[in-house]
Coordinates of C-alpha atoms in Angstrom, one line a residue:
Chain A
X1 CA 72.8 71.1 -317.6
X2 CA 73.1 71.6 -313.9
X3 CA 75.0 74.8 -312.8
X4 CA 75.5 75.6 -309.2
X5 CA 78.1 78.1 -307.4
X6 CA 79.7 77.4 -304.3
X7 CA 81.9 79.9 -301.7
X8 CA 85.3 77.8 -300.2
X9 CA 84.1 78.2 -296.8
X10 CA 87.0 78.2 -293.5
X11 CA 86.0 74.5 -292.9
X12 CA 86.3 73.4 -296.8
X13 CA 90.0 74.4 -296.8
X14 CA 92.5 72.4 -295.3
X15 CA 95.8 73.0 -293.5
X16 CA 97.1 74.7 -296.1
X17 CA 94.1 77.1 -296.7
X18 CA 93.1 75.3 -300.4
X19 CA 89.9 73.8 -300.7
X20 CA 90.0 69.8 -299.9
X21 CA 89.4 67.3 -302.5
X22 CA 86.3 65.7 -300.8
X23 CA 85.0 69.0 -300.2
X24 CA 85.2 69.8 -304.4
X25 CA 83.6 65.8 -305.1
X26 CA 81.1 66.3 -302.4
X27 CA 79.8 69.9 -304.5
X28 CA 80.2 67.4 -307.7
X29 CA 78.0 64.9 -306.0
X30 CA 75.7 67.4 -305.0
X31 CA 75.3 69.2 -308.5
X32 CA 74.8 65.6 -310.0
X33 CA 71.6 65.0 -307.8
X34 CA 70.4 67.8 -308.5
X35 CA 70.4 67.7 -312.0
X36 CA 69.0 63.8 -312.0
X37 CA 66.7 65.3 -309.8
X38 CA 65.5 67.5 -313.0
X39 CA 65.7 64.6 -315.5
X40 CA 63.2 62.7 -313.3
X41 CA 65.8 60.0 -312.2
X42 CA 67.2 61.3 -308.6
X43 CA 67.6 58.5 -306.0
X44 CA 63.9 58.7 -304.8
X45 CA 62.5 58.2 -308.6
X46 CA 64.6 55.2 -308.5
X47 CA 63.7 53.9 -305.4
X48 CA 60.1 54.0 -306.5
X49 CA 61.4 51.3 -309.1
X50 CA 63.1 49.0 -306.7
X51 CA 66.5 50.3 -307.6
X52 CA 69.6 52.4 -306.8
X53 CA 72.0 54.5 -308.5
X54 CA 75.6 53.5 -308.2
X55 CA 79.1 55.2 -309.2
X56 CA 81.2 53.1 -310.5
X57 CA 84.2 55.0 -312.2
X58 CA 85.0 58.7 -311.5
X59 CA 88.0 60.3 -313.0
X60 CA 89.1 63.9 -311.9
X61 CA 91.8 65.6 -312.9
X62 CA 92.3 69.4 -311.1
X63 CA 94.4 72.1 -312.2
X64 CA 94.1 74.5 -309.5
X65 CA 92.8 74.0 -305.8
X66 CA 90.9 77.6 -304.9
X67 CA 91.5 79.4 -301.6
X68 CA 89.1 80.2 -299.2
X69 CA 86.7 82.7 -299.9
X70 CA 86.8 82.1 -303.7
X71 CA 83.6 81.6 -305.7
X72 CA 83.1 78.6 -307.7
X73 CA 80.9 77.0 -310.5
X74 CA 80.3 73.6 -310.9
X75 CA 78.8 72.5 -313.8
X76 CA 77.8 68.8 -314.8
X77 CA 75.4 67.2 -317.5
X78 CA 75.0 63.3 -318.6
X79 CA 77.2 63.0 -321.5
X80 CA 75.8 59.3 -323.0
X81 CA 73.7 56.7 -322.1
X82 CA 74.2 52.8 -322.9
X83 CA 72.6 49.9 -322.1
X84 CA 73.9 49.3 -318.9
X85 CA 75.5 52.8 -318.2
X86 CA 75.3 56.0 -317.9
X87 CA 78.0 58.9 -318.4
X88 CA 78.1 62.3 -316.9
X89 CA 80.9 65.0 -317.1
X90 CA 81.7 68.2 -314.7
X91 CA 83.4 71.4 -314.8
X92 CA 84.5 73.4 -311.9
X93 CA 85.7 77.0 -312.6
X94 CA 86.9 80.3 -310.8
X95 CA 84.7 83.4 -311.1
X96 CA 87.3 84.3 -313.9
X97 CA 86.6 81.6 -316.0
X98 CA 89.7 79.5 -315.2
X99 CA 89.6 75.9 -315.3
X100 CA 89.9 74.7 -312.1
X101 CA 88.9 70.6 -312.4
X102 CA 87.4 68.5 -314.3
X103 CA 85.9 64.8 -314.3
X104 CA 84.5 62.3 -315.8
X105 CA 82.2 59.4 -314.4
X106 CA 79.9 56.2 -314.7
X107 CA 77.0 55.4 -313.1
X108 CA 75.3 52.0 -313.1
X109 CA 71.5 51.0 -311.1
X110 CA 71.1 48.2 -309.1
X111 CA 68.2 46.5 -308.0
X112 CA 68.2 47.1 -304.4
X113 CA 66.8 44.1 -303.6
X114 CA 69.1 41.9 -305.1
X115 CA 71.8 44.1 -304.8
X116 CA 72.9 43.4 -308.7
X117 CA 73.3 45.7 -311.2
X118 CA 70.6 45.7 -313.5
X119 CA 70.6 47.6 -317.4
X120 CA 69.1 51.1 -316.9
X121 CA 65.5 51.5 -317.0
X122 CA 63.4 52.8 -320.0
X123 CA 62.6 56.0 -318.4
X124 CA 66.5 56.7 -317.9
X125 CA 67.7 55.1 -321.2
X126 CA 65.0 57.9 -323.1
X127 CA 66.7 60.4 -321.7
X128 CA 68.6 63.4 -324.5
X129 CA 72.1 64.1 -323.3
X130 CA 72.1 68.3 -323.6
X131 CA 74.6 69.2 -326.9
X132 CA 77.8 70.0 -325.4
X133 CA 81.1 71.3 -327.2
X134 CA 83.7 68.7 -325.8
X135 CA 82.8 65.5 -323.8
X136 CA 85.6 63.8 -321.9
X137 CA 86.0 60.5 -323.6
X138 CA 84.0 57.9 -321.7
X139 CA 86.1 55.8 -318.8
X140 CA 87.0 52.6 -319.9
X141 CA 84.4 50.0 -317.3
X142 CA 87.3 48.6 -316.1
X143 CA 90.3 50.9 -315.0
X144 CA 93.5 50.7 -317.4
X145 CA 95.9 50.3 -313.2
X146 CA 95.1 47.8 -310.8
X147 CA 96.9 47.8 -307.6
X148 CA 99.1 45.1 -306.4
X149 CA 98.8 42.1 -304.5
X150 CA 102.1 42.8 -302.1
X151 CA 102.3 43.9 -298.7
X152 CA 101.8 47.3 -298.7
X153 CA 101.5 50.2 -296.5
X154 CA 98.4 49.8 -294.3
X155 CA 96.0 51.9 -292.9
X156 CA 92.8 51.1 -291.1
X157 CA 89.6 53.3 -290.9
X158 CA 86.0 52.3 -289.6
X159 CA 82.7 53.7 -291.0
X160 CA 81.0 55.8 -288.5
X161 CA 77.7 57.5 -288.4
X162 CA 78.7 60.5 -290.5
X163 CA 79.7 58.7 -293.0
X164 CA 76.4 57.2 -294.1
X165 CA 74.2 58.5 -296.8
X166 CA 69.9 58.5 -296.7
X167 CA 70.6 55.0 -298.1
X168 CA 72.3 54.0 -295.2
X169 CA 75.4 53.3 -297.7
X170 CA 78.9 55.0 -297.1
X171 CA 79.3 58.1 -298.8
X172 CA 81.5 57.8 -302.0
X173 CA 83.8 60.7 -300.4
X174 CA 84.4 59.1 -297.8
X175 CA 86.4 56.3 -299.1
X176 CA 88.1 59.1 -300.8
X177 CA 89.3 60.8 -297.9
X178 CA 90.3 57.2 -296.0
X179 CA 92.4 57.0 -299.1
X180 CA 94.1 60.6 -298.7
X181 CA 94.5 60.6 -294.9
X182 CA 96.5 57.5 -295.5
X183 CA 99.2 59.4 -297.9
X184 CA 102.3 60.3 -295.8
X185 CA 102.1 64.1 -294.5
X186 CA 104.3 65.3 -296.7
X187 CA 102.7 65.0 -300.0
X188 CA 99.2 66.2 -298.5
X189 CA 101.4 69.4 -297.1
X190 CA 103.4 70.1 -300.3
X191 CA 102.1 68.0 -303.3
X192 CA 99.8 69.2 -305.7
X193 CA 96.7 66.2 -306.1
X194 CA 96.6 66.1 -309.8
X195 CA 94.5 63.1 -311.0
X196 CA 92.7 60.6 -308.8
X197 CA 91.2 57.8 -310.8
X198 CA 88.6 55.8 -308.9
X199 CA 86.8 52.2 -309.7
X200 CA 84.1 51.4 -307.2
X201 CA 83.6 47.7 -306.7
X202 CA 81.2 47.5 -303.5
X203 CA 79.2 49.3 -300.8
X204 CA 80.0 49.2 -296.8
X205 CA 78.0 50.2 -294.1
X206 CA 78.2 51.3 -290.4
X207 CA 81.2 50.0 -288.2
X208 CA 82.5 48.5 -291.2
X209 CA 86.4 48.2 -290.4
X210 CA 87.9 49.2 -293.9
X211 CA 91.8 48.8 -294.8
X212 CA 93.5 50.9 -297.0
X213 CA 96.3 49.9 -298.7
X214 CA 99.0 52.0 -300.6
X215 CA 101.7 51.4 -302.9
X216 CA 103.8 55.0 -303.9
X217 CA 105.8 55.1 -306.7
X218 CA 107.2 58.1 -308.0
X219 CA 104.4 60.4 -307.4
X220 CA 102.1 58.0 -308.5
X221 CA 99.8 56.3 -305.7
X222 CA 97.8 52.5 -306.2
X223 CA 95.3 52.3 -303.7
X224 CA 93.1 49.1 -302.5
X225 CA 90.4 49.6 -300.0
X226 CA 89.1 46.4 -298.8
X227 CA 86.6 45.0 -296.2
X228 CA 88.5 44.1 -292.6
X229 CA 86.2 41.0 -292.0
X230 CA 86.3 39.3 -295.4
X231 CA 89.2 41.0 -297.8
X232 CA 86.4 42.0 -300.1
X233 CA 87.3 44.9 -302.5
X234 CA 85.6 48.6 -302.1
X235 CA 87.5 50.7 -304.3
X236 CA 90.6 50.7 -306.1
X237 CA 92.2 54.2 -307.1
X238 CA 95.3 55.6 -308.5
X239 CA 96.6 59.1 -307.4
X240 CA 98.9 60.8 -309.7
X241 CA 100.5 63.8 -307.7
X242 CA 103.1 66.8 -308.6
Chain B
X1 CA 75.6 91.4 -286.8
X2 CA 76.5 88.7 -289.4
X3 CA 73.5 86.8 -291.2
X4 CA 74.5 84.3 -293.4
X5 CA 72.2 81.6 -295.2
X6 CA 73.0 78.1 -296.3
X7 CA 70.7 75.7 -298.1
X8 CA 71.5 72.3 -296.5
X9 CA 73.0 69.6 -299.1
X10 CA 72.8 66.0 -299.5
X11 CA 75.9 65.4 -297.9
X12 CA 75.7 67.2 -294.8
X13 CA 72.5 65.4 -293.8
X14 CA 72.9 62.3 -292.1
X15 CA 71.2 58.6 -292.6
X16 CA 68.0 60.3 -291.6
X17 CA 68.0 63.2 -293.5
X18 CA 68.2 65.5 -291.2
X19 CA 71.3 68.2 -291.4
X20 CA 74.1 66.7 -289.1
X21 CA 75.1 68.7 -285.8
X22 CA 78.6 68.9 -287.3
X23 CA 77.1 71.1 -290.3
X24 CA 75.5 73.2 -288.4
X25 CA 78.3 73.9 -285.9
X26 CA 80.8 74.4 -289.2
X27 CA 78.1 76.9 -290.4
X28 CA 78.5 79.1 -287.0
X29 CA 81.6 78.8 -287.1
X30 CA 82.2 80.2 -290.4
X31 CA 79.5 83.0 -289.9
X32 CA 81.3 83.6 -286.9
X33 CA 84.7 83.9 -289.2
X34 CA 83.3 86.3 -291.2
X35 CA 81.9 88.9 -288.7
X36 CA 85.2 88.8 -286.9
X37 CA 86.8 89.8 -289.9
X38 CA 84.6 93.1 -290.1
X39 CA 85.2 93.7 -287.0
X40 CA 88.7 94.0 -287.8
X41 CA 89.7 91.1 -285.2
X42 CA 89.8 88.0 -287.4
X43 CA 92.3 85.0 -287.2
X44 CA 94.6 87.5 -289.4
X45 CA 94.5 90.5 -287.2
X46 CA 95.1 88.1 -284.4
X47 CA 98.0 86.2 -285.6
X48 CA 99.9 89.8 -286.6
X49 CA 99.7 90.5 -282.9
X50 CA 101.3 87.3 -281.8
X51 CA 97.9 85.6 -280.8
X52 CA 95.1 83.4 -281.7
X53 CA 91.6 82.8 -280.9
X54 CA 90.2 79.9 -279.1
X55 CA 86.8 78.8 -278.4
X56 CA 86.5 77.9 -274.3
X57 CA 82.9 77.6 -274.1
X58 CA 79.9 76.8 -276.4
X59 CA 76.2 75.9 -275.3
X60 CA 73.8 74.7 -278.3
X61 CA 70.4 74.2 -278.0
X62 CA 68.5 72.6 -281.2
X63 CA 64.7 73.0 -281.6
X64 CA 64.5 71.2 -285.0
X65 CA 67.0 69.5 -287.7
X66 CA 66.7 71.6 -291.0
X67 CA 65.6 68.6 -293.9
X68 CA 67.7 68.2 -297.2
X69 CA 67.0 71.6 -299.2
X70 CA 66.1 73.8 -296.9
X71 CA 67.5 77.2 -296.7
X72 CA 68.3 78.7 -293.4
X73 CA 69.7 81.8 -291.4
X74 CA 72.6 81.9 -289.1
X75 CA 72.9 85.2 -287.7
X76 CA 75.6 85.9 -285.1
X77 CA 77.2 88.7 -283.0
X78 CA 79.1 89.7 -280.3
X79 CA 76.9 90.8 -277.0
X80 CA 79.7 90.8 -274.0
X81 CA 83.5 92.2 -273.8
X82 CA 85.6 91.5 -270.9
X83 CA 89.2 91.1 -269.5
X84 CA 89.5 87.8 -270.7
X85 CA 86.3 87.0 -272.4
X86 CA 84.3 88.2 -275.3
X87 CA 80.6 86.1 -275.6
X88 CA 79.5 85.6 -279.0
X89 CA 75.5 84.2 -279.5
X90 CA 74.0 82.1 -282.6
X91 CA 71.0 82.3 -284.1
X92 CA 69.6 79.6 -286.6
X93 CA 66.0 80.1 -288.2
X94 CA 64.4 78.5 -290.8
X95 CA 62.4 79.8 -294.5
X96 CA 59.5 80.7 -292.2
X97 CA 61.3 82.3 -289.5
X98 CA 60.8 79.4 -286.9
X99 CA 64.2 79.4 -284.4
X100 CA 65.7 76.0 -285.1
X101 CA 69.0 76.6 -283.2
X102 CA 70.5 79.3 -280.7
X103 CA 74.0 78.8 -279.1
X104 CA 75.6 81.0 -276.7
X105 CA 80.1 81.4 -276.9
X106 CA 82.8 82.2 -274.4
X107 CA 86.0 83.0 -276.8
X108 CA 90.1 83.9 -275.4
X109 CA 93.1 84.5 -277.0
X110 CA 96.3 83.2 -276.2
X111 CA 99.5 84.2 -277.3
X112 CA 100.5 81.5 -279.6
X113 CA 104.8 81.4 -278.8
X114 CA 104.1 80.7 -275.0
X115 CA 100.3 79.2 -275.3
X116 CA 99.1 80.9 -273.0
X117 CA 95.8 82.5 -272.3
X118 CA 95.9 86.4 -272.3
X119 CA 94.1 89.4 -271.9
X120 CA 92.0 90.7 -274.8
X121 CA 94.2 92.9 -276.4
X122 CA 92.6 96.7 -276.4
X123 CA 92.0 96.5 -280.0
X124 CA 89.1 93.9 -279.0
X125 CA 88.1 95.2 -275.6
X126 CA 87.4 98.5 -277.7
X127 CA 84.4 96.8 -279.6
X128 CA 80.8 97.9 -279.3
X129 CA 78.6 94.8 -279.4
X130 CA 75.4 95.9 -281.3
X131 CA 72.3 96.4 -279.1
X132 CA 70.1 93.0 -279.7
X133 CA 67.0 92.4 -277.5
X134 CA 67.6 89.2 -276.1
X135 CA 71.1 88.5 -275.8
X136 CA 71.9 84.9 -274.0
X137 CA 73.2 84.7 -270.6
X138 CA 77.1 84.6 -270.4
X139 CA 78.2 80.9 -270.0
X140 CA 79.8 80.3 -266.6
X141 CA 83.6 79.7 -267.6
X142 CA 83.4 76.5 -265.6
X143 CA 80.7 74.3 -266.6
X144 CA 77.9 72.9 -263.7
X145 CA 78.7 69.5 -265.3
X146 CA 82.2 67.6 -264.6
X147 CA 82.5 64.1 -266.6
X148 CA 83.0 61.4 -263.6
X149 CA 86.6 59.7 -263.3
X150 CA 85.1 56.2 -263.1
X151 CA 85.6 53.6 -265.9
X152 CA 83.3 54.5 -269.0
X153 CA 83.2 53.0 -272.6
X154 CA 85.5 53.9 -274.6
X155 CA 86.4 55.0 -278.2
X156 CA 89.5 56.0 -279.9
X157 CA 90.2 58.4 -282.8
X158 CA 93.2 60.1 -284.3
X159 CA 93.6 63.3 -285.7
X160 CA 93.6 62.8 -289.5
X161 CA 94.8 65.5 -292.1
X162 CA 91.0 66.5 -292.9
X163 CA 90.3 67.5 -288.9
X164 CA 93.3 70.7 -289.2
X165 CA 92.4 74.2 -289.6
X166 CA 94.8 76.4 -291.2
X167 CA 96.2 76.7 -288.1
X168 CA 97.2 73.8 -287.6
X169 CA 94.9 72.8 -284.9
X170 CA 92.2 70.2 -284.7
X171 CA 89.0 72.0 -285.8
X172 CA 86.2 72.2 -282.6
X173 CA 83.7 70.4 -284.6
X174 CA 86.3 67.2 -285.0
X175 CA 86.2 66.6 -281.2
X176 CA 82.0 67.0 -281.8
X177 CA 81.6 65.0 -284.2
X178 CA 84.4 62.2 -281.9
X179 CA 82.6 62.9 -279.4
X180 CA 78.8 61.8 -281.3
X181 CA 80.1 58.9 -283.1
X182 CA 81.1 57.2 -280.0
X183 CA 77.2 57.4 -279.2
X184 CA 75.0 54.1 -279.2
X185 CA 73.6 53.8 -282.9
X186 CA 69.7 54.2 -281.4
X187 CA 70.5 57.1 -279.9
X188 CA 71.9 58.9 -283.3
X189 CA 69.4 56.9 -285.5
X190 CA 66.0 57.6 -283.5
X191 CA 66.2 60.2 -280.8
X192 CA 67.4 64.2 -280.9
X193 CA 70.4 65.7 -279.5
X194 CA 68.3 68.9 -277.8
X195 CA 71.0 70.3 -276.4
X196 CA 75.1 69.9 -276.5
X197 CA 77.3 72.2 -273.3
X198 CA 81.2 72.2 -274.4
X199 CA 84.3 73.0 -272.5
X200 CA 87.5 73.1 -274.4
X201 CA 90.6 72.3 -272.5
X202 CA 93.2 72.1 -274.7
X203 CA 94.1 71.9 -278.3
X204 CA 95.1 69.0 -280.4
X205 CA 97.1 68.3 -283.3
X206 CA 98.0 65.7 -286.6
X207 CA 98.3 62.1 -285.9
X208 CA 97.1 62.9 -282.1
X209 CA 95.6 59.6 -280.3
X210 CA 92.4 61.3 -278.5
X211 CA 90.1 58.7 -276.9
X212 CA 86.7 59.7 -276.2
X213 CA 85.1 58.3 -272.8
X214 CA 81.2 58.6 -272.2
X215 CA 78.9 58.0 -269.6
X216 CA 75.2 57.7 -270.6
X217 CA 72.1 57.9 -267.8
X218 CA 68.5 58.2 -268.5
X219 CA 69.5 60.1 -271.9
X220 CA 72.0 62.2 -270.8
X221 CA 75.9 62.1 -271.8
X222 CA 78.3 62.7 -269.9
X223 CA 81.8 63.1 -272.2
X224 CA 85.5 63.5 -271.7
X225 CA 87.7 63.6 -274.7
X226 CA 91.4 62.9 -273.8
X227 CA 95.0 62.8 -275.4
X228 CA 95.9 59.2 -275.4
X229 CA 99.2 59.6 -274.6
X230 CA 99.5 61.5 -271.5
X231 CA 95.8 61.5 -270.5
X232 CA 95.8 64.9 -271.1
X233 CA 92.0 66.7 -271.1
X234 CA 91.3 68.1 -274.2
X235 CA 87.4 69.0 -274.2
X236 CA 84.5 68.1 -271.6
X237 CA 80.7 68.2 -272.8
X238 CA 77.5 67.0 -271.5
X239 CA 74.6 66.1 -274.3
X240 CA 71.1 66.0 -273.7
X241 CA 69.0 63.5 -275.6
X242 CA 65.2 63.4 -276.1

């Protein structure tokens, strides 16, 4: 189990002085490598076997966004591993032990090469989930929403340089917050982002021109982010806010 | 004196793995934050007197990008108090104590109903800056550079909900990071931005339309960031590149 703390710094909050959501997935993120780093299968152990990690489903739900200045913990741990994937849970609380968000997710590797996905490896399949109290219940691989195929609002967004990671592949969060700065102002301002469901379904790269598509309904967002040039999909998420 | 450390994370390093010039700006800035605030002269104390704080000038030189994982120091303090202008330096040193990053700050308030710049208020004039041996000369309030008014290439970028601060304002390290994106991908891949002079104009807000103009010679940037609407300046730098 990985446990790290982190202070909402000025720049981690938004206009409304609560911590963004990219900022709370990129501390998930970050927690997660380093506790794959520990098990002996962080992104350069793979890479030493032709292969890459990939996320493919990510689920958070948060129940409170803290202010700045406010101490956090983040804790994550693998939960299961199958044949093809792997499943790893987090925790984010106040320094009063509140329950400020949770998530589940999948992971997948791919041979980098091919870029297919591949089963895991022995060395990751051998490893022994830590004993923990209450896993969330593994994600279904496919998402139980898909968004539709009618016009929609449109939004576009190309990848620049700071959104690359050290593989040269756009950072997960990034995607998230294409998705978010395309909501209308008014639910970023007063709505409460309460679940965000995510299904990743393909890299991009730099000066990619992405478009985001977005269908609101009743507090609930569907969201298709798809490749300019070719209409291939990225990610498809649904936003449930209060 | 503030000194504040941060261990640099996955996500604020960049496709080379080198911290990004964003991060490190954010970090000053909120070191920065938090020694105002003991000083008794933070955004709060500001905004109960009718004003704000705005950053006019800011002069970064960068010795060496901090790797993934390392742990660094960013001390800052006051070292000037005039009429108008209070100077703030940086300080950024790594593990070992080698100086990886100094920057030197001209700061004003305005009074936010009429936007106008206005004498510091006697409740900051009345600071002591502590005594520090090498302080960094006081920026000229004009800068020896002036972007040219002939045709350059162009980039556009608008203000999205993740560039506000909490006061509404586009953060200063939006327009950077603008500003570095519209850069040739060689230059942000394989050579190192020694040394970054800003001059903020004006301020921006949500859903703005800035475009970013540059002029490159023999590795040095000349830069104009405007409002795409009226042409308005909002920020001039000049970037040196080795």
């Amino acid at each position: 189990m990985q446990t790290d703390t982190y202070t909402v710094r000025g720049y981690e909050a938004d206009a409304t002085g609560r911590l963004t959501l990219p900022t709370l997935m990129n501390w998930m993120q970050e927690s997660a490598n380093r506790n794959a780093l520990d098990y002996g299968i962080g992104m350069a152990d793979l890479t030493a076997h032709g292969l890459g990690w990939m996320l493919m489903r990510f689920r958070l739900t948060v129940h409170r966004y803290p202010a700045y200045g406010e101490t956090c913990t983040v804790s994550t741990y693998p939960t299961r591993v199958e044949k093809y994937f792997i499943y790893r849970d987090f925790k984010v609380v106040s320094a009063s032990g509140e329950l400020l968000a949770e998530a589940a997710s999948t992971w997948v590797t791919f041979a980098v090469e091919r870029r297919a996905m591949v089963p895991l490896p022995d060395f990751i399949r051998r490893l022994h989930p830590p004993a923990v109290a209450d896993p969330l219940p593994a994600l279904p691989s496919k998402p139980d929403f898909s968004p539709p195929e009618t016009p929609a609002q449109v939004h576009r967004r190309a990848i620049g340089w700071y959104d690359l990671d050290v593989n040269q592949h756009t950072n997960n969060v990034s995607y998230v917050q294409a998705l978010l700065e395309s909501m209308p102002e008014e639910f970023l301002r007063q709505k409460h982002l309460y679940e965000l469901d995510l299904f990743f379904k393909a890299e991009s790269h730099l000066y990619d021109q992405l478009v985001v598509h977005t269908w609101l309904t009743d507090g609930v967002g569907l969201h298709r982010l798809v490749q300019g040039a070719d209409g291939r999909d990225v990610l498809w998420a649904r936003s449930v806010w209060h």
